[in-house]
XYZ file of C-alpha atoms in Angstrom:
281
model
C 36.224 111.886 162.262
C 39.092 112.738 159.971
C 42.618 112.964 161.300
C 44.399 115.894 160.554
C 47.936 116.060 158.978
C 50.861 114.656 160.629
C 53.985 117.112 160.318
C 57.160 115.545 160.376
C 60.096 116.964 161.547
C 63.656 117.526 159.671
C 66.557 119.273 158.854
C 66.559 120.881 155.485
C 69.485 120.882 153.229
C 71.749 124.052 152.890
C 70.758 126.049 149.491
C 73.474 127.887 149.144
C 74.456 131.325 150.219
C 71.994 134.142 151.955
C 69.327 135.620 150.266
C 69.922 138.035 147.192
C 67.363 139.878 144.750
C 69.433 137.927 142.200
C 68.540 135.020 144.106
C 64.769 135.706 144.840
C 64.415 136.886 140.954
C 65.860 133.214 139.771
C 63.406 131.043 142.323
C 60.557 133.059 141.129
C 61.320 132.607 137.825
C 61.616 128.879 138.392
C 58.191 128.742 140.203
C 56.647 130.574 137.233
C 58.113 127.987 135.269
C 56.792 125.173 136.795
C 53.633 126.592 137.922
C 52.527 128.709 135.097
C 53.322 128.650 131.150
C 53.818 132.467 131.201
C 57.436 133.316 129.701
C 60.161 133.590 131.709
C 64.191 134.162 131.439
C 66.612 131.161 130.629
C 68.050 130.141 133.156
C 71.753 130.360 132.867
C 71.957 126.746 132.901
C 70.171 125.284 129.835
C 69.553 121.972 132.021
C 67.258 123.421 134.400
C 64.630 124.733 132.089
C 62.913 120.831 131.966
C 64.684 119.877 134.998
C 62.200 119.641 138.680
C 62.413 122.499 140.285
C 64.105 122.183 144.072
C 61.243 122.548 145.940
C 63.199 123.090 148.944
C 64.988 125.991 147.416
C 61.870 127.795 145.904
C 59.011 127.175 148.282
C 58.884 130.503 149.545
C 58.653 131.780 145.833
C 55.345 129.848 145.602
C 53.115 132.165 146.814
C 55.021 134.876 145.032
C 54.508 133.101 141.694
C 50.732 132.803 142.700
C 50.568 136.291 142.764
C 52.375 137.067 139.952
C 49.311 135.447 138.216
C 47.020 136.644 140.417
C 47.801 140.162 138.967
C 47.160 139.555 135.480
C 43.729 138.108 136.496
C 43.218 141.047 138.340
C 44.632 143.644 135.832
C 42.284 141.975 133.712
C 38.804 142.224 135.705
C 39.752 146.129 136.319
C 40.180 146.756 132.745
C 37.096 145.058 131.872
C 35.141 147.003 134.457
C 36.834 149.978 132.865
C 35.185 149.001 129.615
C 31.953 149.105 131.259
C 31.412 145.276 130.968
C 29.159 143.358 133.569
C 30.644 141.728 136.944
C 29.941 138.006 135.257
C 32.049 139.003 131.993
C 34.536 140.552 134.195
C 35.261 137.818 136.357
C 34.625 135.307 134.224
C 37.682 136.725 131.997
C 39.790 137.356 134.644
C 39.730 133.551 135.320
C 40.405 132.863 131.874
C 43.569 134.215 132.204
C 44.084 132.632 135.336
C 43.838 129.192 133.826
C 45.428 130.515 130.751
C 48.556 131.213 132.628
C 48.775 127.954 135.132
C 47.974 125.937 132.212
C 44.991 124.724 134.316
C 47.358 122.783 136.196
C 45.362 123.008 139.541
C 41.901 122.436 137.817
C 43.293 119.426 135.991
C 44.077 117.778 139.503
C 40.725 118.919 140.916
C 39.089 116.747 137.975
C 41.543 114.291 138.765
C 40.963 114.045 142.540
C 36.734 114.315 142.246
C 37.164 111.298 139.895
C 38.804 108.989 141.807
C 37.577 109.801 145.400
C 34.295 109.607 143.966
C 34.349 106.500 141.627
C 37.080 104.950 143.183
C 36.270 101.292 144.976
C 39.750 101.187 147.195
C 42.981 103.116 147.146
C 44.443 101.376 144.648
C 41.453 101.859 141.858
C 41.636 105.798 142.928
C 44.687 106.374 141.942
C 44.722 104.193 138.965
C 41.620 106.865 137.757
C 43.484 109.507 139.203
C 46.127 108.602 136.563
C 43.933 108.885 133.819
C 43.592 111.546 131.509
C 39.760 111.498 130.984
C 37.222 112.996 132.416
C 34.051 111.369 134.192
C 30.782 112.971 135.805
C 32.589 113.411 139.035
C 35.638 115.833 137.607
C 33.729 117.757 135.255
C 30.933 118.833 137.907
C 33.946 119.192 140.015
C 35.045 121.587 137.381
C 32.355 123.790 136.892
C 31.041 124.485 140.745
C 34.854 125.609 141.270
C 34.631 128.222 138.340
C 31.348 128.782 139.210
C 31.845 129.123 142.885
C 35.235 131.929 142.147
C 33.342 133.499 139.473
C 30.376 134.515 141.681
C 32.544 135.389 145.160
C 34.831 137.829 142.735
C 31.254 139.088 141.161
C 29.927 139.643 144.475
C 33.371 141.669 145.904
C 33.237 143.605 142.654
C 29.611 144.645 143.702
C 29.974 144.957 147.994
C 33.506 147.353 147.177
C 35.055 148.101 143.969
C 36.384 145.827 141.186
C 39.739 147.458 142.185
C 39.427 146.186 146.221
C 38.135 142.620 144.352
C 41.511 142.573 142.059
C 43.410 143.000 145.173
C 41.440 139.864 146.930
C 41.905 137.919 144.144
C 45.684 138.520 144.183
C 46.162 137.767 147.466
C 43.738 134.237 146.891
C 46.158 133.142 144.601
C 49.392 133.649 146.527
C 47.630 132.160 149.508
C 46.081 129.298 147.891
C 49.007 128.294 145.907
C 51.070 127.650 149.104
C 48.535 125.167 150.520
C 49.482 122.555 147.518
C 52.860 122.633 149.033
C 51.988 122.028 152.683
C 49.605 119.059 151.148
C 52.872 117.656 149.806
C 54.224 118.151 153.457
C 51.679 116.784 155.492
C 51.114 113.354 154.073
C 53.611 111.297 152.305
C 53.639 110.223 148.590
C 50.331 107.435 147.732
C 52.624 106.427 145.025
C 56.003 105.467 144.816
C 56.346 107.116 141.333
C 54.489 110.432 139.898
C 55.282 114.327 140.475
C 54.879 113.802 144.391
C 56.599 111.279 144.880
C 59.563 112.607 142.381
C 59.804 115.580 144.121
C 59.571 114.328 147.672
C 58.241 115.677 151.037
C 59.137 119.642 151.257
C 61.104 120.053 154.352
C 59.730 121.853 157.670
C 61.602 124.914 156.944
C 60.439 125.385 153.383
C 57.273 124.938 154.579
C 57.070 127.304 156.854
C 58.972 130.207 154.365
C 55.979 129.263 152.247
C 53.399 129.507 154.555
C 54.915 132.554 156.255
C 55.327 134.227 152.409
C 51.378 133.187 151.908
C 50.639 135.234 154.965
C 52.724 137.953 154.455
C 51.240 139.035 151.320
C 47.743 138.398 151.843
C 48.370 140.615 155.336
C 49.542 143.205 152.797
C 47.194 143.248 150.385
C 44.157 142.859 152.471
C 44.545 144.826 155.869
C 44.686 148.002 154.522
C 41.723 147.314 152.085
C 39.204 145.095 153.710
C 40.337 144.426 157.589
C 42.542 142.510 159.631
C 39.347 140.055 160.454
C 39.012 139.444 156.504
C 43.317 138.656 156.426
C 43.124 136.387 158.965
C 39.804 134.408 158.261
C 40.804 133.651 155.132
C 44.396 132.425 155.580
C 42.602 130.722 159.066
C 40.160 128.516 156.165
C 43.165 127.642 154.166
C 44.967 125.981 156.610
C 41.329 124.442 157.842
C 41.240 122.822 154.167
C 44.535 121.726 154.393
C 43.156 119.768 157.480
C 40.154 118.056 155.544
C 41.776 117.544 152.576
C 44.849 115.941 154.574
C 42.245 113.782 156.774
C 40.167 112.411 153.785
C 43.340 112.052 151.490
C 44.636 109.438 153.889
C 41.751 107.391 154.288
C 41.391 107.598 150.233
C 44.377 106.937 149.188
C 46.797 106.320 152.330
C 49.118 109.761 151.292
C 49.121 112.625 148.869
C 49.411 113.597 145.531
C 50.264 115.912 142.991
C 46.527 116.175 141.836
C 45.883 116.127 145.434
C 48.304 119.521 146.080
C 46.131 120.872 142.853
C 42.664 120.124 144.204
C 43.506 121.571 147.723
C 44.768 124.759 146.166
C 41.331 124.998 144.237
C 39.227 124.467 147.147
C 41.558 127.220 149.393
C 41.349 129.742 147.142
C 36.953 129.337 147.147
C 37.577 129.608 150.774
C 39.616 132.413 150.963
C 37.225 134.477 148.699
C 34.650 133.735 150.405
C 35.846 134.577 153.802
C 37.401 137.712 152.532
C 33.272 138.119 151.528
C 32.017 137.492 154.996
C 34.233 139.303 157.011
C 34.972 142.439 154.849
């Protein structure tokens, strides 16, 4: 049976002083630029364009960043549908621009993960594939059922509502999804002493919860008034259950977490959240 994530408890660091829309506008800017390669605003300090962003400081600007992108997918399937094109085409280039804009950050550690859980002989072997930058059997099929999988839950929202109603789920998939990666980070600790994970440490409890709260906030928003509470909750309900299995079998794999670990269990939330938001709508 896999063991679910243990959830450490601590105090967070102060950030600073209350929150601001200057304030908000900055950490979302600095999610976007770690998260996506869409352009952004300098930051007034030249330093922290390359620097790591303070995870602590913009968790809660995760799933806000998630969305951000999560509207120009879903700009994008509406005006296709507009054109008159088919549901495949339409989702299929909305999730072009999705990867477009994250850089196919998440899908790269998807690939990464699939590799080295599945060809991996022990812990140590998985991460040393994990590390590498090509791609065997196990990532690419990896690769292709996720597409797949998104591509055909969006077709078949576009189809049961409207491809407006199936913009909106998609939007609030993406904010929801993108906060799991950062409660990965805080439910296990780093496999690796060196890497993104480890670099960036263990979110604290608060930031955790302002990201998970953030996640549910917006997907509440966007989804109530459109497809139920029942659809809201299932889906945020399967998110945290994925955060669960991919916690559980991260440990025995690999004794911890990492970064392509955070990118894999974002993939696999936001299948589950469209396809909950299917079900129960």
């Amino acid at each position: 049976m896999l063991a679910g994530p243990a959830w450490p408890h601590s105090t967070p660091p102060d950030h600073g002083p209350d929150m601001t829309l200057d304030r908000i506008a900055q950490d979302l800017f600095s999610a976007l630029r770690f998260y996506s390669r869409l352009p952004t605003p300098a930051p007034a300090d030249a330093a922290e364009l390359w620097a790591a962003p303070d995870m602590d400081r913009i968790a809660y600007a995760i799933p806000l960043a998630g969305a951000v992108m999560g509207l120009l997918g879903g700009a994008v399937l509406v005006l296709a549908a507009w054109a008159g094109l088919p549901e495949f085409l339409c989702a299929t280039l909305a999730f072009t621009i999705l990867v477009l804009a994250s850089g196919a950050m998440h899908e790269d550690g998807l690939a990464d993960t699939a590799d080295g859980w599945g060809g991996g002989r022990d812990a140590e072997h998985r991460l040393m594939i994990m590390r590498d930058s090509r791609l065997g059997t196990f990532g690419v099929t990896a690769l292709i059922l996720s597409l797949l999988l998104r591509i055909g839950a969006v077709m078949a929202l576009m189809a049961a509502f409207s491809p407006i109603q199936a913009a909106f789920a998609l939007v609030a998939a993406c904010a929801a999804s993108r906060a799991t990666g950062i409660l990965m980070l805080r439910a296990l600790p780093s496999a690796r002493k060196d890497g993104a994970s480890a670099t960036f440490g263990q979110p604290s409890h608060k930031a955790a919860l302002s990201c998970a709260l953030m996640a549910a906030f917006i997907a509440a928003l966007l989804l109530v008034p459109l497809f139920g509470l029942a659809a809201a909750v299932s889906g945020l309900a399967l998110c945290i259950a994925v955060i669960y299995m991919m916690a559980g079998i991260s440990r025995r794999m690999l004794g911890g977490q990492t970064g392509d670990v955070a990118g894999a269990t974002q993939q696999i939330s936001e299948i589950a959240f469209l396809l909950a938001v299917l079900i129960l709508a």
